């Protein structure tokens, strides 16, 4: 960046010179990079001077990636940061993360989140009825199509928890998670991002429907054969597969993935593994 | 914007008045929203005036969400947009997407992408050997741990394609995809985002290893039992499960999910469904 600083002589000289001797507060990451989170407001000029001085230090220390987290309240520093060579990495409603790669070698900055994750909930009751809804919005609105409850997995939420939550929200029905029957990946589903849709099998533990008014037009228990014989089930690949898998499941000739809590390899983080557990327990026993 | 406007008269007053009669160029989305992609440079003052006039029109038209796509080159408009009430939605290296919700009712703006998707590749050869690597970077570096090749799924890439690509890149081995054996979800794996890790079973079609120099320290075919008996395999939940599932697979007592191309329900988009296909074909035959 600039080792050749021409310090202003009058008007705040002392202040800026002072800042130039300070490095922005940062933390180190595990990959030779630094993370700067701007917590206190800063004047853009002062920010640039401090940033430039920080870069001279980080270069000397052989640092690689520089992450810069600018909260929404520090939006005045976005333009200066980009002009100093930062690029956007990702953003959430309250902050923008920028990044700068120092070495001449190719960047190993990890990619941004690439997928949205959704769930569809298959809830079958002991009378061979399936829980279905009609939505107020979306492409199937007004087409008299009955579909399984669906929704988006929240940040930090487990897939099976999301399925239970969506069913409760849309229909008032309580459920227990049994299996992931299948999942589907599509691309460019949401801006440039991809979509992973997990079809979850749930067992109902309550039966009285209380539908949500904001998003759901109607909800009911429907005879499974009636749901399977809707014209859309024959026309649409995913609808058809869901019903086909369900009928095999009802005949007990299909096994999906159920869950097991584990620790993962890299950092002993707790996670959930989804695997063919039924065969596994057969194997073990 | 305005080819038909004359230069400002005095102090730019006429210029700004002129701008106030124009709506920013926009496209409509399927949910009653508008999408503005700023393609030509604009002076921030002029941008604010045009934006305000646009909002009066959009409000009259009952529009809901306003999406504002600002390329990196238009970084000078980020601060004015935020001061007018926009919030960040997401960002990629070359652009920042902001959003504004007009109605008094709760926002139905969809969530940003929430997950990063990774693959791990189990490649077993006919001699009961597994393809393993040691990485140059990361938490396992220097620990003499042999692990399966892993990597991040690129934007728009199929999970099974990513597994084949990573094995080829890291070891030079050609493979065919067989099944997803299991998958694992963890949270806060990457900033606030979650991680989905798919364990793929691949069949090798070539056997001569040519390791990648940039990221891989060493690669080899290793006796499956030797891989399974590494101390880390016993210590770490995910390593242990991977080996356990593999040994069941080798005894043909485990079925994962394989793929089928389908069209999805909402928009006839082509996708890949991952499901227990072996049992399905048993069922059909």
Coordinates of C-alpha atoms in Angstrom, one line a residue:
Chain A
X1 CA 0.0 0.0 0.0
X2 CA 1.8 3.3 0.8
X3 CA 5.1 3.5 2.6
X4 CA 5.5 7.0 1.1
X5 CA 3.1 9.0 3.3
X6 CA 3.1 12.7 2.9
X7 CA 1.8 13.8 6.3
X8 CA -0.3 16.9 6.3
X9 CA 1.5 19.8 8.0
X10 CA -1.3 21.8 9.4
X11 CA -4.8 21.0 10.7
X12 CA -4.8 17.8 12.7
X13 CA -1.3 16.9 11.8
X14 CA -0.5 15.7 15.3
X15 CA -3.7 13.5 15.3
X16 CA -3.0 11.8 12.0
X17 CA 0.6 11.3 12.6
X18 CA -0.3 9.8 15.9
X19 CA -2.8 7.4 14.2
X20 CA -0.2 6.4 11.7
X21 CA 1.8 4.8 14.5
X22 CA -1.1 2.6 15.5
X23 CA -2.2 -0.7 14.1
X24 CA -5.9 -1.3 13.8
X25 CA -7.0 -3.7 16.5
X26 CA -7.0 -7.2 15.1
X27 CA -7.1 -10.9 15.9
X28 CA -5.1 -13.6 14.2
X29 CA -6.9 -16.5 12.5
X30 CA -5.6 -20.1 12.1
X31 CA -4.4 -19.5 8.5
X32 CA -1.9 -16.7 8.9
X33 CA -4.5 -14.0 8.4
X34 CA -5.8 -11.1 10.5
X35 CA -9.4 -10.2 11.3
X36 CA -10.2 -6.6 12.0
X37 CA -13.6 -5.8 13.4
X38 CA -14.3 -2.1 13.5
X39 CA -16.1 -1.5 16.7
X40 CA -15.6 2.2 17.3
X41 CA -16.5 4.9 14.8
X42 CA -13.6 6.4 12.9
X43 CA -13.1 9.3 10.5
X44 CA -12.4 8.0 7.0
X45 CA -9.1 9.9 6.6
X46 CA -7.8 8.6 9.9
X47 CA -9.0 5.1 9.0
X48 CA -7.0 5.2 5.8
X49 CA -3.9 6.4 7.5
X50 CA -4.2 3.7 10.2
X51 CA -5.0 1.1 7.7
X52 CA -1.9 1.9 5.6
X53 CA 0.3 1.8 8.6
X54 CA -1.3 -1.5 9.7
X55 CA -0.5 -3.0 6.3
X56 CA 3.2 -2.1 6.5
X57 CA 3.3 -4.0 9.8
X58 CA 1.2 -7.0 8.6
X59 CA 3.4 -7.3 5.5
X60 CA 6.5 -7.3 7.7
X61 CA 4.9 -10.1 9.8
X62 CA 4.2 -12.2 6.6
X63 CA 0.4 -12.0 7.1
X64 CA -1.8 -13.3 4.3
X65 CA -5.5 -12.5 4.2
X66 CA -6.9 -9.4 5.9
X67 CA -10.5 -9.7 6.9
X68 CA -12.3 -6.4 7.6
X69 CA -15.7 -6.5 9.3
X70 CA -17.6 -3.2 8.9
X71 CA -20.9 -3.0 10.8
X72 CA -23.7 -1.2 9.1
X73 CA -23.0 1.8 11.4
X74 CA -19.5 2.1 9.8
X75 CA -20.8 2.4 6.3
X76 CA -18.7 5.5 5.8
X77 CA -15.6 3.3 5.8
X78 CA -16.8 1.0 2.9
X79 CA -15.7 3.3 0.1
X80 CA -12.3 4.1 1.6
X81 CA -11.6 0.4 2.2
X82 CA -12.5 -0.6 -1.4
X83 CA -10.3 2.3 -2.7
X84 CA -7.4 0.8 -0.7
X85 CA -7.9 -2.5 -2.5
X86 CA -10.4 -4.5 -0.4
X87 CA -13.0 -6.6 -2.1
X88 CA -16.4 -7.7 -0.8
X89 CA -16.5 -11.2 0.7
X90 CA -20.0 -11.5 2.2
X91 CA -22.6 -9.5 3.9
X92 CA -25.4 -10.0 6.4
X93 CA -28.1 -7.3 7.3
X94 CA -25.9 -5.7 10.0
X95 CA -22.4 -6.0 8.6
X96 CA -20.2 -6.2 5.5
X97 CA -17.1 -8.4 5.4
X98 CA -14.3 -7.3 3.1
X99 CA -11.1 -9.1 2.3
X100 CA -7.6 -8.3 1.1
X101 CA -5.0 -10.9 0.0
X102 CA -1.4 -9.7 0.7
X103 CA 0.9 -12.4 -0.8
X104 CA 1.8 -12.5 -4.5
X105 CA 0.8 -16.2 -4.5
X106 CA -2.8 -17.2 -5.4
X107 CA -5.4 -16.4 -2.8
X108 CA -6.6 -19.2 -0.6
X109 CA -9.5 -17.1 0.8
X110 CA -12.3 -19.6 1.4
X111 CA -15.5 -19.2 -0.7
X112 CA -18.6 -17.6 0.7
X113 CA -21.7 -19.6 1.7
X114 CA -23.1 -21.1 -1.5
X115 CA -26.3 -22.8 -0.6
X116 CA -29.7 -22.2 0.9
X117 CA -31.1 -25.2 2.7
X118 CA -34.8 -26.1 2.7
X119 CA -36.9 -28.8 4.1
X120 CA -40.1 -30.6 3.1
X121 CA -42.0 -32.5 5.7
X122 CA -43.8 -35.8 5.0
X123 CA -46.1 -36.4 7.9
X124 CA -48.1 -39.7 7.7
X125 CA -50.8 -40.6 10.3
X126 CA -51.9 -44.1 11.3
X127 CA -54.9 -43.8 8.9
X128 CA -52.6 -43.6 5.9
X129 CA -53.3 -39.9 5.6
X130 CA -50.6 -37.3 4.7
X131 CA -50.5 -33.8 6.1
X132 CA -50.8 -31.3 3.2
X133 CA -51.3 -27.5 2.8
X134 CA -52.2 -24.9 0.2
X135 CA -50.0 -21.8 0.2
X136 CA -51.1 -18.2 -0.1
X137 CA -48.1 -17.2 -2.1
X138 CA -45.7 -18.7 -4.6
X139 CA -46.0 -20.4 -7.9
X140 CA -48.6 -23.0 -6.8
X141 CA -51.1 -20.4 -5.4
X142 CA -54.6 -20.8 -6.6
X143 CA -53.9 -24.0 -8.5
X144 CA -55.7 -26.2 -6.0
X145 CA -52.5 -28.1 -5.4
X146 CA -52.1 -29.8 -2.0
X147 CA -48.4 -30.1 -1.1
X148 CA -46.3 -31.1 1.9
X149 CA -45.2 -28.3 4.3
X150 CA -41.9 -26.7 3.3
X151 CA -39.6 -24.0 4.6
X152 CA -36.1 -22.6 4.9
X153 CA -33.7 -23.9 7.5
X154 CA -32.7 -21.0 9.7
X155 CA -29.0 -20.0 10.4
X156 CA -27.6 -22.5 12.9
X157 CA -30.7 -24.8 12.9
X158 CA -30.6 -28.5 12.5
X159 CA -32.3 -29.9 9.4
X160 CA -34.6 -32.2 11.4
X161 CA -35.5 -29.3 13.8
X162 CA -36.4 -27.1 10.9
X163 CA -38.8 -29.8 9.6
X164 CA -40.5 -30.1 13.0
X165 CA -40.7 -26.3 13.3
X166 CA -42.2 -25.7 9.9
X167 CA -44.9 -28.4 10.4
X168 CA -45.8 -26.8 13.8
X169 CA -45.9 -23.3 12.4
X170 CA -47.9 -24.1 9.3
X171 CA -50.4 -26.6 10.7
X172 CA -50.1 -26.7 14.5
X173 CA -49.2 -30.4 14.4
X174 CA -46.5 -31.8 16.7
X175 CA -44.1 -34.3 15.3
X176 CA -41.1 -36.4 15.9
X177 CA -38.3 -36.7 13.3
X178 CA -37.8 -40.2 11.8
X179 CA -35.6 -40.0 8.6
X180 CA -34.4 -38.0 5.7
X181 CA -36.0 -39.9 2.8
X182 CA -34.0 -38.1 0.0
X183 CA -32.6 -34.8 -0.9
X184 CA -32.4 -32.7 -4.0
X185 CA -29.9 -30.2 -5.2
X186 CA -30.7 -27.4 -7.8
X187 CA -28.7 -24.4 -9.0
X188 CA -29.4 -20.7 -9.5
X189 CA -32.4 -21.1 -7.3
X190 CA -31.8 -17.9 -5.4
X191 CA -29.7 -15.3 -7.2
X192 CA -26.6 -17.3 -8.1
X193 CA -26.8 -19.6 -5.1
X194 CA -27.8 -23.3 -5.0
X195 CA -30.6 -25.0 -3.1
X196 CA -30.5 -28.2 -1.1
X197 CA -34.0 -29.5 -0.3
X198 CA -34.2 -32.3 2.3
X199 CA -37.4 -34.5 2.4
X200 CA -37.9 -35.4 6.0
X201 CA -40.3 -38.2 7.3
X202 CA -42.0 -37.2 10.6
X203 CA -44.3 -39.0 12.9
X204 CA -47.2 -36.9 14.2
X205 CA -47.8 -36.8 17.9
X206 CA -50.9 -34.6 17.7
X207 CA -53.6 -34.5 15.1
X208 CA -55.8 -31.4 15.4
X209 CA -54.9 -28.9 12.7
X210 CA -54.6 -25.3 13.5
X211 CA -53.4 -23.6 10.3
X212 CA -51.2 -20.5 10.2
X213 CA -53.1 -17.6 8.6
X214 CA -50.2 -15.5 7.3
X215 CA -48.8 -18.0 4.7
X216 CA -51.2 -20.9 4.5
X217 CA -54.5 -20.9 2.7
X218 CA -55.6 -24.3 3.8
X219 CA -54.3 -27.4 5.6
X220 CA -55.7 -30.9 6.0
X221 CA -55.1 -34.6 6.5
X222 CA -55.5 -36.1 3.0
X223 CA -55.8 -39.7 2.0
X224 CA -52.4 -40.6 0.7
X225 CA -53.8 -42.0 -2.6
X226 CA -55.7 -38.8 -3.2
X227 CA -52.5 -36.8 -2.8
X228 CA -50.6 -39.2 -5.0
X229 CA -53.3 -39.0 -7.7
X230 CA -53.2 -35.2 -8.1
X231 CA -52.3 -34.2 -11.7
X232 CA -49.2 -32.3 -10.5
X233 CA -47.8 -35.5 -8.9
X234 CA -47.7 -37.1 -12.3
X235 CA -46.4 -34.0 -14.0
X236 CA -43.6 -33.0 -11.7
X237 CA -40.5 -35.2 -11.1
X238 CA -40.0 -34.3 -7.5
X239 CA -43.7 -34.6 -6.4
X240 CA -43.7 -38.0 -8.1
X241 CA -40.6 -39.3 -6.4
X242 CA -41.8 -38.1 -3.0
X243 CA -45.0 -40.1 -3.4
X244 CA -43.1 -43.1 -4.7
X245 CA -40.7 -43.2 -1.8
X246 CA -43.5 -42.7 0.6
X247 CA -45.5 -45.6 -0.7
X248 CA -42.4 -47.8 -0.4
X249 CA -41.8 -46.5 3.1
X250 CA -45.4 -47.4 4.0
X251 CA -44.6 -51.0 2.8
X252 CA -41.4 -50.8 4.8
X253 CA -39.2 -51.4 1.8
X254 CA -37.2 -48.2 1.9
X255 CA -34.6 -46.9 4.3
X256 CA -33.6 -43.2 4.5
X257 CA -31.0 -41.5 6.6
X258 CA -31.5 -40.9 10.3
X259 CA -29.4 -38.9 12.7
X260 CA -26.6 -39.5 15.1
X261 CA -24.7 -36.8 17.2
X262 CA -21.0 -36.9 16.6
X263 CA -17.9 -34.7 16.8
X264 CA -16.3 -33.8 13.5
X265 CA -12.7 -34.1 12.5
X266 CA -11.3 -30.7 12.3
X267 CA -12.1 -29.0 15.5
X268 CA -14.1 -31.4 17.7
X269 CA -17.2 -29.4 16.8
X270 CA -20.5 -31.2 17.6
X271 CA -22.5 -32.1 14.6
X272 CA -25.2 -34.4 13.4
X273 CA -24.4 -37.2 11.0
X274 CA -27.3 -38.4 8.8
X275 CA -26.8 -42.0 7.8
X276 CA -28.5 -45.3 7.1
X277 CA -28.9 -46.2 10.7
X278 CA -31.4 -49.0 10.4
X279 CA -29.1 -51.2 8.5
X280 CA -26.3 -50.2 10.7
X281 CA -28.1 -51.4 13.8
X282 CA -29.0 -54.6 12.0
X283 CA -25.3 -55.0 11.3
X284 CA -24.3 -54.3 14.9
X285 CA -26.9 -56.6 16.5
Chain B
X1 CA -30.3 7.6 -17.1
X2 CA -31.0 10.9 -18.7
X3 CA -29.9 11.6 -22.3
X4 CA -32.6 14.2 -22.6
X5 CA -31.6 16.4 -19.7
X6 CA -29.7 19.7 -20.1
X7 CA -26.9 20.7 -17.9
X8 CA -27.6 22.2 -14.4
X9 CA -28.5 25.9 -14.5
X10 CA -27.4 27.3 -11.3
X11 CA -25.9 25.4 -8.3
X12 CA -27.1 22.2 -9.9
X13 CA -30.8 22.9 -9.0
X14 CA -32.3 22.3 -12.4
X15 CA -30.2 19.1 -12.7
X16 CA -31.5 17.7 -9.5
X17 CA -35.1 18.7 -10.2
X18 CA -34.8 17.0 -13.6
X19 CA -33.5 13.8 -11.9
X20 CA -36.4 13.8 -9.5
X21 CA -38.7 13.1 -12.3
X22 CA -37.0 9.8 -13.3
X23 CA -37.4 6.4 -11.7
X24 CA -34.3 4.3 -11.4
X25 CA -34.3 1.6 -14.1
X26 CA -35.7 -1.6 -12.5
X27 CA -37.1 -5.0 -13.2
X28 CA -40.0 -6.6 -11.4
X29 CA -39.6 -9.9 -9.5
X30 CA -42.2 -12.6 -9.0
X31 CA -43.1 -11.5 -5.5
X32 CA -44.2 -7.9 -6.0
X33 CA -40.7 -6.5 -5.6
X34 CA -38.4 -4.5 -7.8
X35 CA -34.7 -5.2 -8.6
X36 CA -32.4 -2.2 -9.4
X37 CA -29.0 -3.0 -10.9
X38 CA -26.9 0.1 -11.0
X39 CA -25.0 -0.3 -14.3
X40 CA -23.9 3.3 -15.1
X41 CA -22.0 5.5 -12.7
X42 CA -24.0 8.1 -10.8
X43 CA -23.2 11.0 -8.6
X44 CA -24.4 10.3 -5.0
X45 CA -26.6 13.5 -4.8
X46 CA -28.3 12.7 -8.0
X47 CA -28.7 9.0 -6.9
X48 CA -30.4 10.1 -3.7
X49 CA -32.9 12.4 -5.5
X50 CA -33.7 9.7 -8.1
X51 CA -34.0 7.1 -5.4
X52 CA -36.4 9.2 -3.4
X53 CA -38.6 9.9 -6.5
X54 CA -38.5 6.2 -7.4
X55 CA -39.7 5.2 -3.9
X56 CA -42.7 7.5 -4.2
X57 CA -43.7 5.8 -7.4
X58 CA -43.0 2.3 -6.1
X59 CA -45.1 3.0 -3.0
X60 CA -48.0 4.2 -5.2
X61 CA -47.7 0.9 -7.2
X62 CA -47.8 -1.2 -4.0
X63 CA -44.3 -2.6 -4.4
X64 CA -42.8 -4.6 -1.6
X65 CA -39.1 -5.4 -1.5
X66 CA -36.6 -3.2 -3.3
X67 CA -33.4 -5.0 -4.2
X68 CA -30.4 -2.8 -5.0
X69 CA -27.4 -4.4 -6.7
X70 CA -24.3 -2.1 -6.4
X71 CA -21.3 -3.4 -8.3
X72 CA -17.9 -2.8 -6.6
X73 CA -17.3 0.1 -9.0
X74 CA -20.3 1.9 -7.6
X75 CA -19.1 1.7 -4.0
X76 CA -19.7 5.5 -3.7
X77 CA -23.4 4.8 -3.6
X78 CA -23.3 2.3 -0.6
X79 CA -23.2 5.0 2.1
X80 CA -26.1 7.1 0.5
X81 CA -28.2 3.9 0.1
X82 CA -27.7 2.9 3.7
X83 CA -28.6 6.4 4.9
X84 CA -31.8 6.1 2.9
X85 CA -32.7 3.0 4.9
X86 CA -31.3 0.1 2.8
X87 CA -29.8 -2.8 4.7
X88 CA -27.1 -5.3 3.4
X89 CA -28.5 -8.6 2.1
X90 CA -25.5 -10.4 0.7
X91 CA -22.3 -9.7 -1.1
X92 CA -20.0 -11.4 -3.6
X93 CA -16.5 -10.2 -4.5
X94 CA -17.8 -7.9 -7.3
X95 CA -21.1 -6.6 -5.9
X96 CA -23.1 -5.8 -2.8
X97 CA -26.8 -6.5 -2.7
X98 CA -28.9 -4.2 -0.5
X99 CA -32.6 -4.5 0.3
X100 CA -35.4 -2.2 1.5
X101 CA -38.8 -3.5 2.7
X102 CA -41.6 -1.0 1.9
X103 CA -44.8 -2.4 3.5
X104 CA -45.7 -2.0 7.2
X105 CA -46.3 -5.8 7.4
X106 CA -43.5 -8.1 8.4
X107 CA -40.7 -8.6 5.8
X108 CA -40.8 -11.7 3.7
X109 CA -37.4 -11.0 2.2
X110 CA -35.8 -14.4 1.8
X111 CA -32.7 -15.3 3.9
X112 CA -29.3 -15.2 2.5
X113 CA -27.4 -18.4 1.6
X114 CA -26.6 -20.0 5.0
X115 CA -24.4 -23.1 4.2
X116 CA -21.1 -24.0 2.8
X117 CA -21.1 -27.5 1.2
X118 CA -18.1 -29.7 1.3
X119 CA -17.4 -33.2 0.1
X120 CA -15.2 -36.0 1.4
X121 CA -14.3 -38.8 -1.0
X122 CA -14.0 -42.5 0.0
X123 CA -12.2 -44.2 -2.9
X124 CA -11.6 -48.0 -2.4
X125 CA -9.7 -50.1 -4.9
X126 CA -10.1 -53.8 -5.5
X127 CA -7.3 -54.6 -3.1
X128 CA -9.2 -53.2 -0.1
X129 CA -7.0 -50.1 -0.1
X130 CA -8.3 -46.6 0.5
X131 CA -7.0 -43.5 -1.2
X132 CA -5.6 -41.1 1.5
X133 CA -3.7 -37.9 1.7
X134 CA -1.8 -35.7 4.1
X135 CA -2.5 -32.0 3.7
X136 CA 0.0 -29.1 3.7
X137 CA -2.3 -26.8 5.6
X138 CA -5.1 -27.0 8.2
X139 CA -5.4 -28.4 11.7
X140 CA -4.1 -31.9 10.8
X141 CA -0.8 -30.6 9.3
X142 CA 2.3 -32.3 10.6
X143 CA 0.3 -34.8 12.7
X144 CA 1.0 -37.8 10.4
X145 CA -2.7 -38.3 9.9
X146 CA -3.9 -39.9 6.7
X147 CA -7.3 -38.7 5.6
X148 CA -9.7 -39.0 2.7
X149 CA -9.5 -36.2 0.1
X150 CA -11.9 -33.3 0.9
X151 CA -12.9 -30.0 -0.6
X152 CA -15.5 -27.3 -1.1
X153 CA -18.3 -27.6 -3.6
X154 CA -18.1 -24.8 -6.1
X155 CA -21.0 -22.5 -6.9
X156 CA -23.3 -24.3 -9.3
X157 CA -21.5 -27.6 -9.0
X158 CA -23.1 -31.0 -8.3
X159 CA -22.0 -32.7 -5.1
X160 CA -20.9 -35.9 -6.9
X161 CA -19.0 -33.8 -9.5
X162 CA -17.2 -32.0 -6.7
X163 CA -16.1 -35.3 -5.2
X164 CA -14.7 -36.6 -8.5
X165 CA -13.0 -33.2 -9.2
X166 CA -11.3 -33.0 -5.7
X167 CA -10.0 -36.6 -6.0
X168 CA -8.6 -35.9 -9.4
X169 CA -7.0 -32.5 -8.3
X170 CA -5.4 -33.8 -5.2
X171 CA -4.3 -37.3 -6.3
X172 CA -4.6 -37.5 -10.1
X173 CA -6.9 -40.5 -9.7
X174 CA -10.0 -40.8 -12.0
X175 CA -13.2 -42.0 -10.4
X176 CA -16.9 -42.8 -10.9
X177 CA -19.5 -41.7 -8.3
X178 CA -21.4 -44.5 -6.6
X179 CA -23.2 -43.2 -3.5
X180 CA -23.4 -40.7 -0.7
X181 CA -22.7 -42.8 2.3
X182 CA -23.8 -40.2 4.9
X183 CA -23.6 -36.4 5.5
X184 CA -22.9 -34.2 8.5
X185 CA -24.2 -30.8 9.5
X186 CA -22.2 -28.5 11.8
X187 CA -22.8 -24.9 12.7
X188 CA -20.6 -21.7 13.0
X189 CA -18.1 -23.5 10.9
X190 CA -17.3 -20.6 8.7
X191 CA -18.1 -17.2 10.3
X192 CA -21.8 -17.6 11.4
X193 CA -22.5 -20.0 8.5
X194 CA -23.2 -23.7 8.7
X195 CA -21.4 -26.6 7.0
X196 CA -22.8 -29.6 5.2
X197 CA -20.2 -32.3 4.6
X198 CA -21.2 -35.1 2.2
X199 CA -19.2 -38.4 2.4
X200 CA -19.1 -39.8 -1.2
X201 CA -18.2 -43.3 -2.2
X202 CA -16.3 -43.4 -5.5
X203 CA -14.9 -46.2 -7.7
X204 CA -11.4 -45.6 -9.0
X205 CA -10.9 -46.1 -12.8
X206 CA -7.2 -45.3 -12.7
X207 CA -4.7 -46.2 -10.0
X208 CA -1.4 -44.2 -10.5
X209 CA -1.2 -41.4 -8.0
X210 CA 0.1 -38.0 -9.1
X211 CA -0.3 -35.7 -6.1
X212 CA -1.0 -32.0 -6.3
X213 CA 1.9 -30.0 -4.9
X214 CA 0.2 -26.9 -3.8
X215 CA -2.0 -28.3 -1.0
X216 CA -1.1 -32.0 -0.6
X217 CA 2.0 -33.2 1.3
X218 CA 1.6 -36.8 0.4
X219 CA -1.0 -39.2 -1.1
X220 CA -1.1 -43.0 -1.2
X221 CA -3.2 -46.1 -1.4
X222 CA -3.3 -47.4 2.2
X223 CA -4.6 -50.7 3.5
X224 CA -8.1 -50.1 4.8
X225 CA -7.3 -51.6 8.2
X226 CA -4.2 -49.4 8.6
X227 CA -6.3 -46.3 7.9
X228 CA -9.0 -47.6 10.4
X229 CA -6.4 -48.2 13.1
X230 CA -4.9 -44.7 13.1
X231 CA -5.3 -43.2 16.6
X232 CA -7.3 -40.3 15.2
X233 CA -9.9 -42.8 13.8
X234 CA -10.7 -43.9 17.4
X235 CA -10.5 -40.4 18.8
X236 CA -12.7 -38.6 16.4
X237 CA -16.4 -39.3 15.9
X238 CA -16.6 -38.5 12.2
X239 CA -13.4 -40.5 11.3
X240 CA -14.7 -43.4 13.2
X241 CA -18.2 -43.4 11.5
X242 CA -16.6 -43.1 8.1
X243 CA -14.5 -46.2 8.7
X244 CA -17.4 -48.1 10.2
X245 CA -19.7 -47.3 7.3
X246 CA -17.0 -48.2 4.8
X247 CA -16.4 -51.6 6.4
X248 CA -20.1 -52.3 6.3
X249 CA -20.1 -51.2 2.7
X250 CA -17.3 -53.6 1.9
X251 CA -19.5 -56.4 3.4
X252 CA -22.4 -55.1 1.2
X253 CA -24.5 -54.5 4.3
X254 CA -25.0 -50.7 3.9
X255 CA -26.9 -48.7 1.3
X256 CA -26.3 -45.0 0.8
X257 CA -28.0 -42.5 -1.5
X258 CA -27.3 -42.5 -5.2
X259 CA -28.5 -39.9 -7.8
X260 CA -31.4 -39.5 -10.2
X261 CA -32.0 -36.5 -12.4
X262 CA -35.4 -34.9 -11.9
X263 CA -37.4 -31.7 -12.4
X264 CA -38.3 -29.9 -9.2
X265 CA -41.7 -28.7 -8.2
X266 CA -41.5 -25.0 -8.2
X267 CA -40.2 -24.1 -11.6
X268 CA -39.4 -27.2 -13.5
X269 CA -35.7 -26.6 -12.7
X270 CA -33.5 -29.6 -13.4
X271 CA -32.0 -31.0 -10.3
X272 CA -30.4 -34.1 -8.8
X273 CA -32.3 -36.2 -6.3
X274 CA -30.2 -38.3 -3.9
X275 CA -32.1 -41.3 -2.6
X276 CA -31.8 -45.0 -1.6
X277 CA -32.0 -46.2 -5.2
X278 CA -30.8 -49.8 -4.7
X279 CA -33.8 -50.6 -2.6
X280 CA -36.0 -48.7 -5.0
X281 CA -34.9 -50.8 -8.0
X282 CA -35.4 -54.0 -5.9
X283 CA -38.9 -52.7 -5.2
X284 CA -39.6 -52.0 -8.9
X285 CA -38.2 -55.2 -10.2

